Amino acid sequence: MKKKRSFETAAAQAGVGADKAFGAVSAPIYTTAIYRYDAFGKHRGFDYSRSENPTRQAAEKAMAELEGGSRALAFSSGMAAISAVMTLFSQGDHILCSDDLYGGTYRLFEKLLRPCGLTFDYADMGDPVAVAKRIGKKTRGVFIETPTNPLMKIADIREVARIARKRGILSIVDNTFMSPGLQQPLSLGADIVVHSATKFLGGHNDLIGGAAIVSDPALGERLHFAQKAIGAVLSPFDAWLLLRGIKTLAVRVVRAQRNAEALGVFLAAHPFVRKVFYPGLPGHPRRELHFSQASGPGSVISFELARVAAVPRFLNALKTVILAESLGGVETLITHPSTMTHADIPVEEQAAVGLTPALVRLSVGIENADDLQSDIAQALRKAQR
Ligand SMILES: *Cc1c(COP(=O)(O)O)cnc(C)c1O
């Protein structure tokens, strides 16, 4: 058997070899909708770019390798990828989900798919006993995020995937927060990994994209059919940007994580910070479980200010840290989940899972750590007044 390339090598050489015509090291951008047939009934594997496009294929091949899967499908957004995956289910099916999901995923499930006849429940995926109890006769899938957004709750990928497999149901992991640089759910037994490629994979806040990655080729075929039938495909330009971003994924993830670890310690010791949610800190619930399935804590930190009323002043006082949605890019961003990313989740449900209006979420980038820390320190000082 051919030895697998290491992660860093696969990332740096993403797209290399895609150009069969001239050997271009940078994968060419094939901005074409259609492909000429060589003869009646005969083409070279490409007929229409919704079905296949060489640049998109290069990005898909790279993502499959990074997640250790057999096949990846690239979509026009993370939500498009999740939507395509959800077409694997049909009316009456029940899907058990993490109880602290990305707001857009929750919105898709509750506002669009529930009226179509799918049902969803939300559970603490870090507790395998509770998960097993919540799986019923109609359950056909489990949908996990770990760490969750924004409360950084840890799910047990191995155990949930094992329970799902035993019951013959699909396990899906949204691996956006960790990226394959830190966590590879397929190797832990999950059936499908989904990504918002907008985040760490792209890494530069310059594209919207998504992906679904699988080990089982038959499942890959079903998802390819869904991708083609729905048509929310990643454009050739964005596929190229994504490949370019992926090339530095390995170094970006490590650097951002180092910055985040330093900021986590600083925030945890700050008197105006009530609580820090970050698996990199001692005392984080299920920290050991996290490190049994991921190689690091990542670079997203949520924290609560001591007073809700101080939140706007704090956010407005930041100069280097950018107030914006999203995460996983080279720039450090901060968001206010309860009014921004998670605004579609009813306030009572936010409160029930512990998402308070005092919470902010920091996506730490690759800037100088001292610059970030002094910016946050001065904003906290102003917020306390
Ligand atoms: C951003 C995000 C999504 C949605 O991806 P888009 O590219 O914005 O459509 C899904 N899951 C998680 C965890 C995310 O952070």
Coordinates of C-alpha atoms and ligand atoms in Angstrom, one line a residue, residues 76-80 82 102 104-105 145 149 174 176-177 195-199 208-210 326-327 361, ligand 1:
S76 CA -21.1 27.1 -2.8
S77 CA -21.4 27.4 1.0
G78 CA -21.3 25.4 4.2
M79 CA -25.1 25.6 4.4
A80 CA -25.3 24.2 0.8
I82 CA -25.3 20.6 4.9
Y102 CA -24.4 26.8 14.5
G104 CA -27.6 28.8 10.4
T105 CA -27.8 25.0 10.8
E145 CA -20.5 19.8 16.2
N149 CA -20.4 27.0 18.6
D174 CA -19.5 19.5 11.3
T176 CA -15.6 23.5 10.8
F177 CA -14.2 24.6 14.2
H195 CA -17.3 22.0 6.5
S196 CA -17.9 25.6 6.1
A197 CA -14.9 26.1 3.8
T198 CA -15.5 29.8 4.4
K199 CA -13.7 29.4 7.7
I208 CA -18.0 31.4 0.8
G209 CA -17.7 27.7 0.3
G210 CA -18.6 24.3 1.8
S326 CA -17.3 34.3 10.9
L327 CA -14.1 32.6 12.1
R361 CA -16.8 34.9 20.7
Ligands
LIG1 C1 -20.2 29.2 9.2 C2 -20.6 27.8 9.7 C3 -21.5 27.1 8.9 C4 -22.1 27.6 7.6 O1 -21.2 27.8 6.6 P1 -21.4 28.9 5.5 O2 -20.2 28.8 4.6 O3 -21.5 30.2 6.2 O4 -22.7 28.6 4.7 C5 -21.8 25.8 9.4 N1 -21.3 25.3 10.5 C6 -20.4 26.0 11.2 C7 -19.9 25.4 12.5 C8 -20.1 27.3 10.9 O5 -19.2 28.0 11.6

